[in-house]
Short mmCIF file of N, CA and C in Angstrom, two decimals:
data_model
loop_
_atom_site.label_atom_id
_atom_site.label_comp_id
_atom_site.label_asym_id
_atom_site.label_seq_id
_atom_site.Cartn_x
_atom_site.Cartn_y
_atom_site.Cartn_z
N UNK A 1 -3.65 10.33 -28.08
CA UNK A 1 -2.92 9.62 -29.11
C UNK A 1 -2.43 8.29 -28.54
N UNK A 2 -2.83 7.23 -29.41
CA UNK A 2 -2.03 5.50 -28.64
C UNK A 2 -0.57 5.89 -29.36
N UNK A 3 0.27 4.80 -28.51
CA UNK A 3 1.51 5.22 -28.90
C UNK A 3 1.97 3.49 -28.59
N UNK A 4 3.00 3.04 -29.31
CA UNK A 4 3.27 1.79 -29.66
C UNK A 4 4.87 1.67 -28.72
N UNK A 5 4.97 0.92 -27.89
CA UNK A 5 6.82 0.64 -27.18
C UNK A 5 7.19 -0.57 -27.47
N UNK A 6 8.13 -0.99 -28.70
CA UNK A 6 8.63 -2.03 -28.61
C UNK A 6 10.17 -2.03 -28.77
N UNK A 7 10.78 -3.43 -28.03
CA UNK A 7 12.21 -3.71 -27.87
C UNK A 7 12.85 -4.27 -29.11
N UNK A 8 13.80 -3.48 -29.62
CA UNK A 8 14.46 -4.21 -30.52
C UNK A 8 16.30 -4.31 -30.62
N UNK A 9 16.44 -5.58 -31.11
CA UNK A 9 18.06 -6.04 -31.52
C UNK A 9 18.61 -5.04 -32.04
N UNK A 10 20.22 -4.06 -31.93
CA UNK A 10 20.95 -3.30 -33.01
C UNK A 10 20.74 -3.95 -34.57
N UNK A 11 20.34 -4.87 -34.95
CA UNK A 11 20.36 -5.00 -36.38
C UNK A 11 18.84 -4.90 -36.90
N UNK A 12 17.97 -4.99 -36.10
CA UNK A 12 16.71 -4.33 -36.15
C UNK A 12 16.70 -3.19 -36.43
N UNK A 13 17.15 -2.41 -35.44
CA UNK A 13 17.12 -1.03 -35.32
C UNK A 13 17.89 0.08 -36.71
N UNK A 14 19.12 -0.95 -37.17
CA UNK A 14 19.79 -0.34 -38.22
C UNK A 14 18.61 -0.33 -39.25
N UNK A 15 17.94 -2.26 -39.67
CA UNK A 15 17.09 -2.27 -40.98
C UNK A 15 16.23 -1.07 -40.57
N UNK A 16 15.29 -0.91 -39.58
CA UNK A 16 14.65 0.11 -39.30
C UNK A 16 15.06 1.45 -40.09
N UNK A 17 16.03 1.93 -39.38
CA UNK A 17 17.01 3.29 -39.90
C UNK A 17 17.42 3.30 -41.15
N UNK A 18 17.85 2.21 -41.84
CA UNK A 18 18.12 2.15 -43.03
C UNK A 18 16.74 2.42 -44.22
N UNK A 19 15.62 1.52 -43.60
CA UNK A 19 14.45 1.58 -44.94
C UNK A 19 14.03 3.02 -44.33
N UNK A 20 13.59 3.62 -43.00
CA UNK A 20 13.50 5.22 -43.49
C UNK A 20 14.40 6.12 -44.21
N UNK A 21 15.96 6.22 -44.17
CA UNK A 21 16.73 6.62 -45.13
C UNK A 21 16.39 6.29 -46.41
N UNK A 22 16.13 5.48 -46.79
CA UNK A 22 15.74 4.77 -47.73
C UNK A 22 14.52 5.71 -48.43
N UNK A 23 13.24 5.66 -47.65
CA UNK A 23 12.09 6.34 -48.03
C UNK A 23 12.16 7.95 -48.05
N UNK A 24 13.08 7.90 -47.38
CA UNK A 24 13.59 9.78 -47.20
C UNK A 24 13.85 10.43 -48.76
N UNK A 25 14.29 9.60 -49.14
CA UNK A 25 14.94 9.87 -50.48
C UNK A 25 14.43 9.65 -51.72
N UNK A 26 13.37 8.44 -51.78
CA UNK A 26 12.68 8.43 -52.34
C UNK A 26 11.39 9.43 -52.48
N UNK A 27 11.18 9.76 -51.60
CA UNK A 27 10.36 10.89 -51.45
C UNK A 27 10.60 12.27 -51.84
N UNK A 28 11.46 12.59 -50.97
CA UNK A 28 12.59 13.92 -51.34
C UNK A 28 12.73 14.07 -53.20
N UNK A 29 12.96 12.60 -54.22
CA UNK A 29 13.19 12.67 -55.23
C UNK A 29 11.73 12.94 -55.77
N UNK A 30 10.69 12.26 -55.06
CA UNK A 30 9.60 12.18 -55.75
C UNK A 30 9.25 14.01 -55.61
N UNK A 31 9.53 14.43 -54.39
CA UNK A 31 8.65 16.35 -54.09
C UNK A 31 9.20 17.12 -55.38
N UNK A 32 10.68 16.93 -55.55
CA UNK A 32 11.83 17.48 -56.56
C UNK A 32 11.28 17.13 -57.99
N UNK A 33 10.76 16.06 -58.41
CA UNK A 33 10.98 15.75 -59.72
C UNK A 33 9.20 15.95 -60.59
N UNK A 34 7.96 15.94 -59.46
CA UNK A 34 6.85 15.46 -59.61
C UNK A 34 6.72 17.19 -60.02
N UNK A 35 5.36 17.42 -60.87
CA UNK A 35 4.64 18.51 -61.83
C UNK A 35 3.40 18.44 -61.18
N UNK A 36 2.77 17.69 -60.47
CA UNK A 36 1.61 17.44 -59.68
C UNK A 36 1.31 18.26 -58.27
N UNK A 37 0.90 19.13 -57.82
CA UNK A 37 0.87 19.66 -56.90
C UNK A 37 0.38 19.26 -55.48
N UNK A 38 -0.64 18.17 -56.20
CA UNK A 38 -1.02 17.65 -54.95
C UNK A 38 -0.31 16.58 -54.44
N UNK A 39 0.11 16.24 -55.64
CA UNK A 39 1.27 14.71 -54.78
C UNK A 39 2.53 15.74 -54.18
N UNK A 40 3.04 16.99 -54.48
CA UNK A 40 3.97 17.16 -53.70
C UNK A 40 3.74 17.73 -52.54
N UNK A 41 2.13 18.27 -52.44
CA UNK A 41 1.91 18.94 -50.96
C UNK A 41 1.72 17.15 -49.91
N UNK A 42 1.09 15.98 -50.57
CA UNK A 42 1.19 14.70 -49.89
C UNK A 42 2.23 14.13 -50.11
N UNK A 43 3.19 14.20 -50.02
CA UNK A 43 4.51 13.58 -50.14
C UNK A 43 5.28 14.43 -49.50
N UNK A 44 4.88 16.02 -49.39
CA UNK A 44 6.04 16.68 -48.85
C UNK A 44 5.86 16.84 -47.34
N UNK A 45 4.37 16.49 -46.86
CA UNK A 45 4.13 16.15 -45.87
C UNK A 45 4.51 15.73 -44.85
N UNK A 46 3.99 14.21 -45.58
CA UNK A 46 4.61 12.81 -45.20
C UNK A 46 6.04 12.55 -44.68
N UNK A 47 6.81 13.58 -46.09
CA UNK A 47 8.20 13.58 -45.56
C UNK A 47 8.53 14.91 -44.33
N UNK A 48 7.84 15.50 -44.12
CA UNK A 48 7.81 16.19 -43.09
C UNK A 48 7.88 15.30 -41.63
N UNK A 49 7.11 14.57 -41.35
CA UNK A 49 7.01 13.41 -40.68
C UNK A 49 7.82 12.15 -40.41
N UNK A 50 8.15 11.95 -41.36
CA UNK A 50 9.04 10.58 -41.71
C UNK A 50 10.52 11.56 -40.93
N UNK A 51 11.04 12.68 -41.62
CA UNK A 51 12.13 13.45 -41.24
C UNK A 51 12.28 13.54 -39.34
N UNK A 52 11.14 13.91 -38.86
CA UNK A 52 10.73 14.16 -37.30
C UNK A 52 10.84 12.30 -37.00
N UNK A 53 10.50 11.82 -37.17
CA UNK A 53 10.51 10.50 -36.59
C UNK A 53 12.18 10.07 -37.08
N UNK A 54 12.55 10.04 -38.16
CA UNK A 54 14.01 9.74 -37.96
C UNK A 54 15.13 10.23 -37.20
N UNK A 55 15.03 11.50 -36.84
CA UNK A 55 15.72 12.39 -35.90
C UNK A 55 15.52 11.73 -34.56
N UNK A 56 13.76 11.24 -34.41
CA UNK A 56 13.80 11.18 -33.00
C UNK A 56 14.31 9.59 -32.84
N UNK A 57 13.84 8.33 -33.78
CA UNK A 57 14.53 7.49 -34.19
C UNK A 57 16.16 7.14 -33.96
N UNK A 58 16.61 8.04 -34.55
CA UNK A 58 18.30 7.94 -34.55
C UNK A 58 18.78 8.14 -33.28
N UNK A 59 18.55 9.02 -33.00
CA UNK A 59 18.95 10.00 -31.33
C UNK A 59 18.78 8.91 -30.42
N UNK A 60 17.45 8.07 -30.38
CA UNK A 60 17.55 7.39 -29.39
C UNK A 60 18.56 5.89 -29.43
N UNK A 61 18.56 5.70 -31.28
CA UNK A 61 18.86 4.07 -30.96
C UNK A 61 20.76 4.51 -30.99
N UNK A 62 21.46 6.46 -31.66
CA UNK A 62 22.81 6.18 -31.54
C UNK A 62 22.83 6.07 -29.23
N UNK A 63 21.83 6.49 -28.64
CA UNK A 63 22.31 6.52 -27.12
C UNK A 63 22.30 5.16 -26.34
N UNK A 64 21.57 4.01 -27.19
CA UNK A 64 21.43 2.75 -26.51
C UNK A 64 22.67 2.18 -27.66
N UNK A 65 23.12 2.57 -28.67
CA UNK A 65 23.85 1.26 -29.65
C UNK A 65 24.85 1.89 -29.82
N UNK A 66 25.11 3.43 -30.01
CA UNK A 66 26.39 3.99 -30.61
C UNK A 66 25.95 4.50 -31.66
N UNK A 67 27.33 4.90 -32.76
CA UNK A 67 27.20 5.73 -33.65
C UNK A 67 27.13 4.94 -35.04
N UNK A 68 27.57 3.54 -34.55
CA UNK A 68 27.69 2.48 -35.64
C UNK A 68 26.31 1.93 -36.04
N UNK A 69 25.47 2.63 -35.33
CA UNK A 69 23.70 2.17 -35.56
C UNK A 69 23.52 2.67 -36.69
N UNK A 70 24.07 4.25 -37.16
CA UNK A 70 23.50 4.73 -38.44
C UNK A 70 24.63 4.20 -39.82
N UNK A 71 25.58 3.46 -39.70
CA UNK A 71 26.20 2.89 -40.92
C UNK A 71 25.79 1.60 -41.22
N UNK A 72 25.40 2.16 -42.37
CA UNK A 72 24.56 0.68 -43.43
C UNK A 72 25.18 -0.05 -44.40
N UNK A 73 26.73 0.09 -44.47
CA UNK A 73 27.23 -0.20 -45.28
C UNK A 73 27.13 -2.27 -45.05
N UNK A 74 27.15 -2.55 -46.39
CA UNK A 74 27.37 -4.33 -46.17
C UNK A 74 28.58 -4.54 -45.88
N UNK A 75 29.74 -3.91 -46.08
CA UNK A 75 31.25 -4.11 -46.27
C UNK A 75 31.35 -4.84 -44.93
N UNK A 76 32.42 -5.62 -44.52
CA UNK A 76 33.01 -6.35 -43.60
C UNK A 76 33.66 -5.70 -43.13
N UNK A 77 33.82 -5.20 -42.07
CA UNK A 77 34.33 -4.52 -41.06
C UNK A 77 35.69 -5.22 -40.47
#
């Protein structure tokens, strides 16, 4: 398997974290709401995957950035 290593900024890493949250859910809504069987065995997949990569995702960027990596809020701090 090739495997990809690249360096990125904490606000990288959040947009990163944020658009998979993002797709998590969209997906999750799509397995829940869809009558199609085959889009939910390919979607439920996918999100099988997407789920494993965000775990491993998060874990690494809260041990280099903190815990403030996974809040997406716009609010001003």
């Amino acid at each position: 398997m090739k495997t990809l290593n690249c360096t990125l900024a904490e606000s990288e890493c959040k947009l990163l974290l944020e658009a998979i949250a993002s797709l998590e859910t969209q997906w999750g809504q799509l397995c829940a709401q869809s009558d199609d069987p085959d889009e939910i065995s390919d979607f439920g997949n996918d999100l099988i995957e997407l789920r494993l990569l965000a775990k491993s995702f998060s874990e690494q960027a809260v041990s280099v950035f903190g815990e403030n990596v996974l809040h997406f809020g716009r609010e001003q701090l």
